[in-house]
Amino acid sequence: MQVMTCIEDLRQAARRKVPRAFFDYAEGGSYADQTLRANRADLERIKLRQRILADVANRSTKTTILGEPVSLPLALAPIGLCGMQHGDGEILACRAAHAAGIPFTLSTMSICSIEDVAAAVDKPFWFQLYVMKDRGFVRSLIERAAAAQCSALVLTLDLQVLGQRRRDIKNGMTVPPELRIKNIVDIATKPAWALSVLRGKRKTFGNIAGHIPGMENVNSLSTWISGQFDPAMSWKDLEWIAGLWPRKLILKGIVDVEDARIAAKTGAAAIVVSNHGGRQLDGAPSSIAMLPPIVEAVGSEIEIMFDGGIRSGQDVARALALGARSCMIGRAYVYGLGAGGQAGVTRAIEIIRNELDVTMALTGVSSIAEIDRHVVVG
Ligand SMILES: Cc1cc2nc3c(=O)[nH]c(=O)nc-3n(C[C@H](O)[C@H](O)[C@H](O)COP(=O)(O)O)c2cc1C
């Protein structure tokens, strides 16, 4: 890998290496991208408070997430089709996260399956669940995650219907890639990507293919998936899931104070204040705009994680200052994966860690617990 000074460098490298349809899939938001842009713009508006002479010689980014020690307040968010950014992408990202001492979350929509990842890593990871109409299949996914010793179940609640992703429609984004002339020409210019994906364990949805009778064929699989998101899901289903899952439960996709209040009473271990990286309700507020009122309403009852727009350690500091206990990153590590596989994800985490550490020094704090409202201006 070339010299990578920031997440944007990784993004530029990923853009060169990953076929357009998959790069755009990661990059984009829904509809007109208003919420996607708001996630970044609102974070950038928060100004950090520069302090001096605070004796910051002994700093540490260590903390805990759900009671488990971590080297910095960060986890890798669930990303569908990670294995299409780089062959075996889920395994490589999980190894990088574990080596860095932070959690990795495997998406329901991953290319490598729960069992593939479990066999390739030596520590438990988190599993993200989408609730499908086929509740028997949902139950089997929960049982498979439990059998694979996943330490937390991240239940995503903001995708009962799918927001329109205009880039994906225009690019004909499918798994595996649809063989349009345009796609073939594009892939031919990305030989390293093609080789890594060809050599990878799987080329389709690993958690689903082969687990549903009659769904071995890729076309019928895609049709099945798109018809499976369940608009009828309600808080009652959450009780059912909590009853099936033996370990920690995290509720992801909450950006409303009323929803946060209900979520805090469910017995879940944490919520993730998240608008799915601006990929669902376009026109929804940025996640950072909704963090303070949610912290105010339920911060004393439940652990609050945050995602949406984090591209630097400064952004992590901003979210912690506004009350998050930890953050998740999505695109920031996906760019690393596309740019350089496991080494790229390792670099993405290192970049954020170093930026957070220097930000702590320059805002005059030595520990994660000290990052609060005092480190931002106003
Ligand atoms: C390419 C891509 C795929 C995603 N797939 C999933 C998924 O399968 N499950 C899920 O809960 N969230 C998914 N998300 C949302 C992320 O988990 C996370 O909430 C979001 O990426 C955070 O915003 P950021 O990318 O600006 O960091 C996806 C996001 C992206 C960018």
XYZ file of C-alpha atoms and ligand atoms in Angstrom:
409
model
C 0.000 0.000 0.000
C 1.109 3.559 -0.674
C 1.416 6.075 2.150
C -2.055 6.519 3.635
C -2.348 9.583 5.864
C -6.112 9.664 6.370
C -9.365 7.856 5.542
C -9.726 9.968 2.399
C -6.428 8.517 1.080
C -7.863 5.019 1.615
C -11.049 6.090 -0.126
C -9.146 7.305 -3.189
C -7.180 4.045 -3.345
C -10.388 1.989 -2.992
C -11.962 3.955 -5.813
C -9.074 2.914 -8.074
C -9.108 -0.742 -7.024
C -12.749 -1.751 -6.538
C -15.167 -2.128 -9.489
C -17.403 0.882 -9.835
C -20.648 -0.917 -8.925
C -19.259 -2.042 -5.545
C -17.432 1.195 -4.762
C -20.614 3.170 -5.485
C -22.643 0.691 -3.414
C -20.469 1.488 -0.391
C -20.208 5.185 -1.033
C -23.826 6.079 -1.644
C -26.835 7.002 0.418
C -30.523 6.757 -0.399
C -32.575 8.969 -2.725
C -31.000 12.464 -2.941
C -28.313 11.738 -0.290
C -29.539 14.543 1.981
C -29.150 12.551 5.190
C -25.844 11.099 4.000
C -24.483 14.633 3.555
C -26.020 15.853 6.821
C -24.150 13.119 8.729
C -20.812 14.608 7.644
C -21.768 18.267 7.599
C -23.193 18.247 11.140
C -20.137 16.467 12.527
C -17.803 18.975 10.887
C -19.748 21.853 12.389
C -18.826 20.747 15.922
C -15.707 22.631 16.933
C -13.191 21.140 19.327
C -11.828 23.188 22.170
C -8.050 23.626 22.068
C -6.454 23.525 25.528
C -2.834 23.939 26.631
C -0.510 22.901 29.451
C -2.805 20.185 30.798
C -0.036 17.544 31.261
C -1.193 14.976 28.750
C 1.970 12.875 28.844
C 0.131 9.712 29.936
C -2.814 9.253 27.637
C -4.818 6.142 26.895
C -7.550 5.444 24.353
C -8.512 2.256 26.217
C -12.035 1.856 27.497
C -14.817 -0.742 27.565
C -17.745 -1.530 25.260
C -20.543 -3.530 26.912
C -18.140 -4.213 29.784
C -15.443 -5.735 27.541
C -12.038 -4.056 27.360
C -11.215 -2.400 24.012
C -8.149 -0.513 22.847
C -10.265 2.406 21.654
C -13.991 3.249 21.724
C -14.659 1.863 18.258
C -16.302 -1.144 16.611
C -16.584 -2.150 12.952
C -20.216 -1.749 11.837
C -22.088 -4.473 9.936
C -21.575 -4.067 6.186
C -23.477 -6.130 3.649
C -21.393 -7.553 0.782
C -18.047 -6.786 2.485
C -16.629 -9.735 0.591
C -17.307 -7.883 -2.675
C -14.935 -5.045 -1.695
C -12.130 -7.615 -1.400
C -12.199 -11.431 -1.498
C -12.896 -12.892 1.985
C -13.498 -9.289 3.105
C -15.405 -10.242 6.251
C -12.653 -12.557 7.482
C -9.930 -9.977 6.779
C -11.828 -7.141 8.460
C -12.580 -9.323 11.487
C -8.903 -10.283 11.837
C -7.855 -6.623 11.590
C -10.417 -5.581 14.222
C -9.393 -8.340 16.615
C -5.685 -7.603 16.192
C -6.467 -3.953 16.981
C -8.480 -4.948 20.066
C -11.935 -3.818 18.918
C -15.176 -5.683 17.999
C -16.160 -6.686 14.473
C -19.805 -7.070 13.423
C -20.728 -9.563 10.698
C -23.764 -8.575 8.599
C -26.642 -10.950 7.825
C -25.938 -9.916 4.200
C -22.288 -10.926 4.294
C -20.522 -12.937 1.623
C -18.570 -15.138 4.084
C -20.963 -16.960 6.390
C -21.061 -16.950 10.204
C -19.365 -20.355 10.141
C -16.674 -19.231 7.621
C -15.678 -16.306 9.837
C -15.853 -18.325 13.064
C -13.502 -20.931 11.575
C -11.013 -18.271 10.444
C -10.664 -16.160 13.610
C -9.879 -17.055 17.195
C -12.047 -14.609 19.150
C -15.816 -14.105 19.253
C -17.300 -11.488 16.931
C -20.716 -9.795 16.870
C -23.484 -10.844 14.507
C -25.976 -8.389 12.977
C -29.481 -9.648 12.358
C -32.107 -8.486 9.889
C -35.516 -9.860 10.755
C -36.905 -11.587 7.677
C -40.482 -12.635 7.041
C -39.355 -16.262 7.230
C -39.190 -16.432 11.046
C -37.971 -20.029 10.938
C -34.928 -18.795 9.043
C -34.460 -15.931 11.542
C -34.525 -18.435 14.390
C -31.932 -20.593 12.619
C -29.667 -17.559 12.059
C -29.860 -16.720 15.776
C -29.058 -20.322 16.666
C -26.122 -20.389 14.229
C -24.733 -17.138 15.693
C -25.078 -18.544 19.210
C -23.386 -21.808 18.187
C -20.527 -19.814 16.616
C -20.028 -18.126 20.039
C -20.901 -14.642 18.725
C -20.705 -12.446 21.819
C -23.415 -9.926 20.864
C -26.401 -9.802 18.546
C -26.816 -6.449 16.789
C -30.446 -6.229 15.793
C -30.925 -3.712 12.975
C -34.315 -2.025 13.192
C -34.235 0.622 10.471
C -34.624 -1.548 7.381
C -38.190 -2.844 7.322
C -38.351 -1.592 3.758
C -35.372 -0.686 1.606
C -34.598 2.958 0.751
C -33.893 3.572 -2.922
C -30.174 3.456 -3.771
C -29.998 5.222 -7.103
C -26.393 4.346 -7.881
C -27.088 0.628 -7.439
C -30.049 0.743 -9.807
C -28.054 2.626 -12.453
C -25.020 0.360 -12.111
C -27.095 -2.830 -12.192
C -25.436 -3.783 -8.886
C -26.003 -7.482 -8.235
C -24.170 -10.286 -6.455
C -22.199 -11.625 -8.207
C -21.834 -8.685 -10.647
C -24.279 -8.675 -13.537
C -22.306 -9.355 -16.722
C -23.093 -6.142 -18.576
C -20.407 -5.029 -21.054
C -19.758 -1.950 -18.882
C -19.156 -4.135 -15.789
C -16.917 -6.582 -17.648
C -14.729 -3.766 -18.986
C -14.552 -2.217 -15.516
C -13.609 -5.499 -13.818
C -10.956 -6.146 -16.485
C -9.194 -2.974 -15.286
C -9.207 -4.221 -11.660
C -7.269 -7.513 -11.894
C -6.121 -7.568 -8.246
C -9.744 -7.258 -7.104
C -10.887 -9.964 -9.551
C -8.181 -12.334 -8.343
C -8.965 -11.761 -4.672
C -12.694 -12.340 -5.200
C -12.107 -15.374 -7.429
C -9.825 -16.883 -4.789
C -12.255 -16.005 -1.974
C -14.292 -18.686 -0.245
C -17.639 -17.440 -1.540
C -19.229 -15.261 -4.194
C -22.772 -14.942 -2.924
C -24.689 -14.390 0.336
C -22.951 -16.928 2.576
C -25.472 -16.875 5.435
C -28.400 -17.563 3.144
C -27.302 -19.628 0.118
C -27.622 -23.316 0.888
C -29.627 -22.698 4.057
C -33.016 -22.300 2.402
C -34.316 -25.160 0.271
C -34.478 -24.206 -3.417
C -32.369 -21.064 -2.933
C -29.062 -22.253 -4.313
C -29.459 -20.318 -7.542
C -28.255 -16.728 -7.314
C -31.116 -15.090 -9.186
C -33.813 -16.672 -7.073
C -31.751 -15.879 -3.983
C -31.729 -12.154 -4.780
C -35.474 -12.220 -5.396
C -36.024 -14.060 -2.124
C -33.936 -11.536 -0.167
C -35.648 -8.471 -1.616
C -39.048 -9.915 -0.690
C -37.934 -10.893 2.807
C -37.527 -7.578 4.659
C -40.535 -7.424 6.950
C -42.654 -4.261 7.166
C -44.909 -5.969 9.730
C -42.184 -6.224 12.359
C -43.033 -4.605 15.715
C -41.700 -4.332 19.279
C -43.380 -7.718 20.008
C -40.941 -9.438 17.626
C -38.142 -7.939 19.628
C -39.363 -9.791 22.745
C -39.328 -13.007 20.743
C -35.750 -12.396 19.556
C -34.534 -11.401 23.023
C -35.993 -14.682 24.294
C -34.014 -16.686 21.744
C -30.674 -14.903 22.125
C -28.595 -15.968 25.149
C -26.048 -13.117 25.198
C -25.876 -9.324 24.810
C -28.373 -7.622 22.546
C -27.679 -4.302 20.793
C -30.481 -2.370 19.058
C -29.230 -0.505 15.987
C -30.934 2.185 13.960
C -32.501 4.496 16.536
C -32.611 8.256 15.866
C -35.809 9.187 17.674
C -36.177 10.018 21.367
C -39.498 8.144 21.745
C -38.037 5.022 20.129
C -34.958 5.329 22.350
C -37.199 5.443 25.442
C -38.986 2.241 24.401
C -35.680 0.569 23.470
C -34.175 1.412 26.861
C -36.942 -0.595 28.571
C -36.378 -3.766 26.537
C -33.449 -5.078 28.552
C -31.050 -4.636 25.618
C -27.432 -3.910 26.567
C -27.002 -0.960 24.197
C -28.527 1.074 21.405
C -26.752 2.403 18.325
C -27.868 5.903 17.393
C -27.725 5.406 13.638
C -29.563 6.267 10.427
C -27.874 3.433 8.528
C -25.207 5.768 7.182
C -27.832 7.876 5.366
C -29.003 4.863 3.360
C -32.624 4.641 4.510
C -34.928 7.603 5.330
C -33.620 10.475 3.250
C -34.532 13.730 4.958
C -34.013 12.242 8.426
C -31.747 14.287 10.683
C -28.069 13.409 10.910
C -27.264 10.870 13.622
C -25.055 13.404 15.436
C -27.963 15.888 15.600
C -30.082 13.280 17.394
C -27.366 12.045 19.747
C -27.686 14.756 22.469
C -31.486 14.468 22.964
C -31.250 10.667 23.046
C -28.384 10.771 25.565
C -30.406 13.189 27.656
C -33.472 10.910 27.568
C -31.908 7.471 28.142
C -28.155 7.886 28.647
C -28.417 6.924 32.316
C -30.407 3.747 31.507
C -28.610 2.141 28.578
C -25.187 2.226 26.884
C -25.229 4.458 23.817
C -23.178 3.748 20.724
C -23.096 6.046 17.706
C -22.507 5.826 13.975
C -22.944 7.906 10.830
C -20.241 9.941 9.133
C -17.242 9.054 11.297
C -14.142 9.519 9.129
C -11.524 10.515 11.720
C -10.455 10.346 15.340
C -11.637 13.938 15.682
C -15.131 12.724 14.722
C -14.949 9.995 17.389
C -14.010 12.667 19.953
C -16.966 14.799 18.816
C -19.429 11.913 19.271
C -18.008 11.002 22.682
C -18.170 14.658 23.708
C -21.889 14.636 22.888
C -22.481 11.577 25.046
C -21.784 8.425 23.020
C -19.832 5.747 24.910
C -18.353 4.388 21.677
C -18.657 4.636 17.891
C -19.042 2.318 14.958
C -17.443 2.933 11.581
C -18.826 1.689 8.277
C -17.391 3.292 5.151
C -14.142 4.328 6.878
C -13.079 0.692 7.126
C -14.751 -0.421 3.888
C -12.437 2.004 2.045
C -9.482 0.428 3.856
C -10.645 -3.038 2.851
C -11.002 -2.049 -0.803
C -7.650 -0.252 -0.752
C -5.567 -2.995 0.834
C -7.484 -5.932 2.303
C -6.626 -6.692 5.935
C -3.688 -4.239 5.943
C -6.041 -1.530 4.708
C -8.540 -2.133 7.523
C -5.666 -2.184 10.026
C -4.505 1.152 8.619
C -8.008 2.657 8.843
C -8.218 1.744 12.539
C -4.654 3.011 13.184
C -5.423 6.325 11.499
C -8.492 6.850 13.667
C -6.645 5.741 16.810
C -3.741 8.150 16.180
C -6.070 11.034 15.370
C -8.096 10.373 18.516
C -4.949 10.227 20.626
C -3.611 13.556 19.297
C -7.061 15.121 19.605
C -7.142 14.071 23.249
C -3.724 15.647 23.826
C -4.679 18.924 22.144
C -8.020 19.163 23.946
C -6.260 18.495 27.256
C -7.662 15.085 28.202
C -5.805 11.886 29.064
C -8.572 9.280 29.223
C -11.696 8.415 27.245
C -13.847 8.963 30.341
C -12.706 12.598 30.440
C -14.082 13.343 26.949
C -17.304 15.222 27.588
C -19.033 18.482 26.655
C -15.987 20.392 27.891
C -13.953 19.366 24.849
C -16.279 21.095 22.379
C -16.876 24.775 21.906
C -20.356 26.009 22.834
C -21.961 -0.525 2.080
C -22.772 -0.536 3.342
C -23.464 -1.690 3.700
C -24.170 -1.722 4.892
N -24.794 -2.887 5.269
C -25.397 -2.958 6.465
C -25.937 -4.182 6.927
O -25.868 -5.201 6.250
N -26.535 -4.184 8.145
C -26.626 -3.061 8.926
O -27.160 -3.119 10.028
N -26.105 -1.890 8.507
C -25.483 -1.811 7.322
N -24.931 -0.639 6.924
C -24.925 0.521 7.833
C -23.665 0.491 8.705
O -23.704 -0.579 9.615
C -23.476 1.795 9.502
O -24.651 2.069 10.213
C -23.114 2.980 8.610
O -22.212 2.577 7.607
C -22.500 4.093 9.432
O -22.198 5.199 8.630
P -20.735 5.468 8.015
O -20.599 4.556 6.852
O -20.800 6.892 7.618
O -19.703 5.171 9.084
C -24.226 -0.574 5.719
C -23.540 0.577 5.347
C -22.807 0.613 4.172
C -22.050 1.864 3.826
